[in-house]
mmCIF file of C-alpha atoms in Angstrom:
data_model
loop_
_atom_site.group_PDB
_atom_site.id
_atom_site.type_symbol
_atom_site.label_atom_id
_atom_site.label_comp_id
_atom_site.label_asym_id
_atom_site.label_seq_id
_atom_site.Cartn_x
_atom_site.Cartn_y
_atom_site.Cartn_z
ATOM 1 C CA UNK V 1 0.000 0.000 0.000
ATOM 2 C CA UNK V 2 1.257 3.757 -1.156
ATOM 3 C CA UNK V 3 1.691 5.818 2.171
ATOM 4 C CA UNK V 4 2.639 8.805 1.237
ATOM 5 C CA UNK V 5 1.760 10.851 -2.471
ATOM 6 C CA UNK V 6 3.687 14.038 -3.328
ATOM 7 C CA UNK V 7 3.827 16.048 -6.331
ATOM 8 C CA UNK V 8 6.969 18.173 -7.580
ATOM 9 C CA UNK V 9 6.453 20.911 -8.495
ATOM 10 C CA UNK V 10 4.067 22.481 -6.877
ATOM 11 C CA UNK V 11 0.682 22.244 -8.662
ATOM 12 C CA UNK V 12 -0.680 25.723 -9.123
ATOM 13 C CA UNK V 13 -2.159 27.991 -7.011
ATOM 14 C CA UNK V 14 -5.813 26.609 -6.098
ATOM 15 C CA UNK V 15 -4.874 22.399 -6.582
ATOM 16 C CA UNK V 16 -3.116 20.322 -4.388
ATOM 17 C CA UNK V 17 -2.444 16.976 -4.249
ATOM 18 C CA UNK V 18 -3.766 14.615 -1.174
ATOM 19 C CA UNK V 19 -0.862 13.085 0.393
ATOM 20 C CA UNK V 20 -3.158 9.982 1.603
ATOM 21 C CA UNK V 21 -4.668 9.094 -1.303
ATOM 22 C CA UNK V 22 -2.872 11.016 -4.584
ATOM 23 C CA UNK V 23 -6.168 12.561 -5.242
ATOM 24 C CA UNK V 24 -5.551 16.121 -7.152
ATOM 25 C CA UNK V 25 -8.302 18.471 -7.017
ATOM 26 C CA UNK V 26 -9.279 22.167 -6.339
ATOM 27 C CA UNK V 27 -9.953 25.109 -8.273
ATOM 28 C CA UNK V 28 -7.134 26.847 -10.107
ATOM 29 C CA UNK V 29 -6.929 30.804 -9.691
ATOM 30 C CA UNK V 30 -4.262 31.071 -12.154
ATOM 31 C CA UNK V 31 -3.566 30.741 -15.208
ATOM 32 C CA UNK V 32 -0.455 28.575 -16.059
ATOM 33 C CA UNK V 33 0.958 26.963 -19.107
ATOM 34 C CA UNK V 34 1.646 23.639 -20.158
ATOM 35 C CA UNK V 35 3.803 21.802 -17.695
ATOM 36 C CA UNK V 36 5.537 18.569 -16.752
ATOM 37 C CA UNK V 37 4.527 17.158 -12.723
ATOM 38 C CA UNK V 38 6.224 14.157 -11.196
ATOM 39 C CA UNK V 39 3.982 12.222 -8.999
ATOM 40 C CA UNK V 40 5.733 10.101 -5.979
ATOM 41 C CA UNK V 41 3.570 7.093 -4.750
ATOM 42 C CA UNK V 42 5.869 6.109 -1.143
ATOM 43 C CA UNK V 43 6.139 2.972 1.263
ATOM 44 C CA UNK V 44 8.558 1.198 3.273
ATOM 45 C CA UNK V 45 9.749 -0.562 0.332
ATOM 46 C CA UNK V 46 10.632 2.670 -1.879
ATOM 47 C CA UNK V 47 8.417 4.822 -4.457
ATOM 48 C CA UNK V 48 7.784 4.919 -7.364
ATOM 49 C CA UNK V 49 6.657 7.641 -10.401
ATOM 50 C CA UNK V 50 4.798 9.127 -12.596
ATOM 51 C CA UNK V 51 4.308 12.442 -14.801
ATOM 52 C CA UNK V 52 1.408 14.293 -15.739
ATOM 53 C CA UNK V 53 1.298 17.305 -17.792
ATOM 54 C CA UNK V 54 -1.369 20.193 -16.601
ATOM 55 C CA UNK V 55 -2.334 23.063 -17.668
ATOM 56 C CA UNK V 56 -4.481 25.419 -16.523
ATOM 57 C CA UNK V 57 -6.255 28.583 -19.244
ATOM 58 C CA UNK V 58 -7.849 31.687 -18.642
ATOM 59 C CA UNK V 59 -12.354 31.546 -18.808
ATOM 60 C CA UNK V 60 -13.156 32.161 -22.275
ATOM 61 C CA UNK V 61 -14.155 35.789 -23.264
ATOM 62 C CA UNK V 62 -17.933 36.424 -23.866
ATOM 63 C CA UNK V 63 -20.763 38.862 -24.727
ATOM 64 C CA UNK V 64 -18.266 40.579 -27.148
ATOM 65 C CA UNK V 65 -20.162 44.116 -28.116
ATOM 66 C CA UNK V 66 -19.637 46.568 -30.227
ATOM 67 C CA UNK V 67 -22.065 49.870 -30.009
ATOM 68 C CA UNK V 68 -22.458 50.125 -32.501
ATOM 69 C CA UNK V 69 -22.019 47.458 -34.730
ATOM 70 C CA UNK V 70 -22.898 48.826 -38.138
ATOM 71 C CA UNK V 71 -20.933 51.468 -39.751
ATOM 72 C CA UNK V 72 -21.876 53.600 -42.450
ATOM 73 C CA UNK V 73 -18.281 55.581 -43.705
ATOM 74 C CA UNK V 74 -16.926 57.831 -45.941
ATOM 75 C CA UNK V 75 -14.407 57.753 -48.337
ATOM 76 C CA UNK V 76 -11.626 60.035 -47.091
ATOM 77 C CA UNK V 77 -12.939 60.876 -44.103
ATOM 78 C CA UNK V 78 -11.448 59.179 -40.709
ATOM 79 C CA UNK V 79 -13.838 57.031 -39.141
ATOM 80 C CA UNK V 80 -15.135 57.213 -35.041
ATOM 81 C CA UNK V 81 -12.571 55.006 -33.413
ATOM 82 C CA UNK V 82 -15.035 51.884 -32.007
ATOM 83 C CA UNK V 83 -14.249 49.873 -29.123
ATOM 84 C CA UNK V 84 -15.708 46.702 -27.894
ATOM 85 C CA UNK V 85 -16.542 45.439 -24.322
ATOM 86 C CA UNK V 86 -15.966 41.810 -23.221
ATOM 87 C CA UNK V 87 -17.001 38.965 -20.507
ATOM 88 C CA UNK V 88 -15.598 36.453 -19.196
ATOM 89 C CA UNK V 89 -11.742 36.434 -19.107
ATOM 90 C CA UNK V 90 -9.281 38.601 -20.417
ATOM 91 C CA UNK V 91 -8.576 39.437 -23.913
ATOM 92 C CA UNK V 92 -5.278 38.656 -25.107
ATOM 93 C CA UNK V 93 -5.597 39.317 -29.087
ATOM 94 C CA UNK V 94 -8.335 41.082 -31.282
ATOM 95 C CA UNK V 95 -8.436 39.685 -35.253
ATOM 96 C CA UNK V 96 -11.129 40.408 -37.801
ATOM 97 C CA UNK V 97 -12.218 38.526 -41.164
ATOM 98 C CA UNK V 98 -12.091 39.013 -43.257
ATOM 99 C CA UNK V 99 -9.277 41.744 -44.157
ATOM 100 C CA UNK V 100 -10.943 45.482 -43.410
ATOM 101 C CA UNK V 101 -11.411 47.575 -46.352
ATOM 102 C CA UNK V 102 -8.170 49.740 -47.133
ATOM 103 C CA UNK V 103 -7.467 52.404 -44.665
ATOM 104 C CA UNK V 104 -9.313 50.688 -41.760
ATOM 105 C CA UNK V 105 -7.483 48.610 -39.279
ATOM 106 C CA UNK V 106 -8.084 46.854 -35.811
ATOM 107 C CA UNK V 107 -5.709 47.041 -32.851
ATOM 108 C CA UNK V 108 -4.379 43.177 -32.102
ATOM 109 C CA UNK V 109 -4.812 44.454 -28.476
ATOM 110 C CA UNK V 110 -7.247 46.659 -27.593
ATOM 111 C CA UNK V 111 -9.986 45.328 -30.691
ATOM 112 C CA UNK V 112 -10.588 49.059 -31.374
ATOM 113 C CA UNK V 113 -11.280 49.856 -35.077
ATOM 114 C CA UNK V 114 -10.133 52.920 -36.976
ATOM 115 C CA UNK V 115 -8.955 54.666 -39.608
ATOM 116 C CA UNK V 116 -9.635 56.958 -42.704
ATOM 117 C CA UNK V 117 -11.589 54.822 -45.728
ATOM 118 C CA UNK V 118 -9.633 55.081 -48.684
ATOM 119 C CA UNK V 119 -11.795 53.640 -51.616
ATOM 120 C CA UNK V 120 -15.427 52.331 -51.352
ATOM 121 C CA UNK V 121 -16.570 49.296 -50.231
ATOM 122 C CA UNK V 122 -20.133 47.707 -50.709
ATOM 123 C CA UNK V 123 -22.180 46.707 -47.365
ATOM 124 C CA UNK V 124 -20.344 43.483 -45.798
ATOM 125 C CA UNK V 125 -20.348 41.648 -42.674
ATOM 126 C CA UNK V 126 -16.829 41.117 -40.741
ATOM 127 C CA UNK V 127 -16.091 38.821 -37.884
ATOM 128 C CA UNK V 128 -14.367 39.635 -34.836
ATOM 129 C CA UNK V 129 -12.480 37.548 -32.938
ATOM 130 C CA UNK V 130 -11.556 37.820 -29.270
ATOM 131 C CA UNK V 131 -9.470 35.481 -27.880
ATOM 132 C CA UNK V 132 -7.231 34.485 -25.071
ATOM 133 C CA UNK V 133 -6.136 30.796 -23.811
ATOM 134 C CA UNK V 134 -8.799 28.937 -23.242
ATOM 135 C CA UNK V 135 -10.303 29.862 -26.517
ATOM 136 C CA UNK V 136 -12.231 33.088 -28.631
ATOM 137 C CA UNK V 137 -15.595 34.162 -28.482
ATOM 138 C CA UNK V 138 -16.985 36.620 -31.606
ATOM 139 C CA UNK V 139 -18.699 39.350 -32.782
ATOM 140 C CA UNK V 140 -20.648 40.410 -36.415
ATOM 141 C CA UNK V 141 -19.861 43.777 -37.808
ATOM 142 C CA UNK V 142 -21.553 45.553 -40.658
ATOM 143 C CA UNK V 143 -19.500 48.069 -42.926
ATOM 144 C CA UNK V 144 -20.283 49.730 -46.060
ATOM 145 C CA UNK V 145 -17.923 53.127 -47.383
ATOM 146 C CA UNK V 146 -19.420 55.141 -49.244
ATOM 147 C CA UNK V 147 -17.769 57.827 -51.838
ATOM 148 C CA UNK V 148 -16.841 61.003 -50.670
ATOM 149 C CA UNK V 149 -19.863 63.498 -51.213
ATOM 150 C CA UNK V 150 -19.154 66.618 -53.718
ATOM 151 C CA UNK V 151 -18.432 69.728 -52.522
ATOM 152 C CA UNK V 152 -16.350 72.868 -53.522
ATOM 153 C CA UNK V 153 -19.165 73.162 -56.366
ATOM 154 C CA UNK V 154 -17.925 76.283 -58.963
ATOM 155 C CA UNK V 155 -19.501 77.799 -62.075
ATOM 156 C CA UNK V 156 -17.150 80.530 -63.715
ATOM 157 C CA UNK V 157 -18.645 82.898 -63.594
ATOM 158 C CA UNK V 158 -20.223 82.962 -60.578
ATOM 159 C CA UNK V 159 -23.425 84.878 -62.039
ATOM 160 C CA UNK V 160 -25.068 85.504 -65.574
ATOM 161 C CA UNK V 161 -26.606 88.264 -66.939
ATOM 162 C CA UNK V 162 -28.214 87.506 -70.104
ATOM 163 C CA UNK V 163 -29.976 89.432 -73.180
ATOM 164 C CA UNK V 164 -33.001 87.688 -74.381
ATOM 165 C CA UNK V 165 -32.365 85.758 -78.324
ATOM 166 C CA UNK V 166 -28.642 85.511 -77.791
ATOM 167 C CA UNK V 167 -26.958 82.555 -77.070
ATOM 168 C CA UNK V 168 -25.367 81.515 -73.576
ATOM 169 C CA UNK V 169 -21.972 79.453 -73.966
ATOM 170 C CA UNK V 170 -21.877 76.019 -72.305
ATOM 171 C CA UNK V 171 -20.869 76.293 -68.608
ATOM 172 C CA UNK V 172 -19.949 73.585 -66.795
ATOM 173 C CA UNK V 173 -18.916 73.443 -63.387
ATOM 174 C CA UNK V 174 -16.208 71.875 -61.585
ATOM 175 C CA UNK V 175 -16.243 70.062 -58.511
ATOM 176 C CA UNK V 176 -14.581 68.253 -55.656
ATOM 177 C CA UNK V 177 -14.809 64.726 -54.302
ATOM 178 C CA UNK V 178 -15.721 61.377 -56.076
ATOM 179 C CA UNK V 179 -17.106 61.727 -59.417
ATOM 180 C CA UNK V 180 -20.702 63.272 -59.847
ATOM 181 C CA UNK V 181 -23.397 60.946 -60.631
ATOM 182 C CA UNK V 182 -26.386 63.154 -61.501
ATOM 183 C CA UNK V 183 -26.620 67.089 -61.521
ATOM 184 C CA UNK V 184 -29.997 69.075 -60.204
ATOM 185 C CA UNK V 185 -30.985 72.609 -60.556
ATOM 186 C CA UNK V 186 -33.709 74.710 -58.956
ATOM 187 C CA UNK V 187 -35.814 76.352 -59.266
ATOM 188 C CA UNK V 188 -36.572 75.310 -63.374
ATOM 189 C CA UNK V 189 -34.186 77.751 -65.664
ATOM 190 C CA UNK V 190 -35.504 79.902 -67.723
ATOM 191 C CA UNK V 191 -37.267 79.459 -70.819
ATOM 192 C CA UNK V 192 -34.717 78.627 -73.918
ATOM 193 C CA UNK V 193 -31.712 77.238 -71.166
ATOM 194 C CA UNK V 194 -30.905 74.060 -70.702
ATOM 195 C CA UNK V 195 -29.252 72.046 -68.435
ATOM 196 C CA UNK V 196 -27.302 68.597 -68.858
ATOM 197 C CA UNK V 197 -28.017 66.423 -65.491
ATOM 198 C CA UNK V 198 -25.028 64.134 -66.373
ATOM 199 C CA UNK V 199 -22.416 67.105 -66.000
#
């Protein structure tokens, strides 16, 4: 019959080992990697051994949130930095999939996304990952980029004073941003003046 049962090391903080029986139990309070534990089973006639490995990993995260979690952007213009919140244990990397549209990125550490759009990107869902050692939990983003509104709208010149029967030259204004998709005027022009919605 085994008299004694020891352990070496020691097992970590929350286990120990019963010396009467070799029982191991407990509940561990901190987190410790992968390791190598010689157990001693002892009598008057000597001991013997055995190893275990153990390893003990963090609660998994949970209730990952962002607030919100659809974003609506614009091309060129730096986005709200968003954060998430987190349960369970802590976070020890942030990822996202797939890859963020060009000019957006996510901190490996804090999860926070930012950044300044720099083409457009249709409406798509992205998955967040949270994740720590004992495993990831995840959350579903929605982000669309839009293009960059006009603005900076000029006509040279600025204002027309015409003379009924004669002709006005073609005036056509310049603009800044992405490329104008359809052109409005009001009120209606004048009788005899036209103008060209696609420019």
């Amino acid at each position: 019959d085994v008299v004694t049962w020891s352990i070496s090391p020691s097992l970590p903080t929350g286990l120990s080992i019963d010396a009467a029986t070799g029982t191991i139990s407990g509940t561990p309070t901190v987190i410790t990697p992968s390791g190598t534990y010689t157990i001693t089973a002892t009598n008057s006639g000597g001991s013997d051994s055995i190893t275990i490995t153990l390893e003990v990993n963090d609660v998994i995260p949970s209730e990952v949130e962002y607030d919100p979690s659809s974003f609506v952007e614009t091309k060129g213009s730096p986005m709200s930095a968003a954060s998430p919140t987190a349960e369970g244990g802590s976070v020890t990397s942030w990822e996202i999939h797939p890859t963020l549209p060009t000019g957006l990125s996510i901190d490996s550490v804090t999860g926070t996304i930012s950044g300044t759009p720099a083409g457009t990107s249709p409406i798509a869902s992205y998955t967040v990952y949270a994740n720590n050692t004992g495993g990831s939990a995840t959350a579903v983003l929605t982000i669309e980029i839009l293009e960059a509104p006009p603005s900076s709208i000029t006509y040279v010149p600025g204002s027309f004073t015409l003379t009924k029967g004669t002709p006005l030259g073609a005036v056509t204004p310049t603009a800044q941003g992405d490329p104008v998709d359809i052109w409005s005027i009001s009120p209606t022009l004048p009788f005899g003046l036209v103008f060209d919605t696609t420019n």
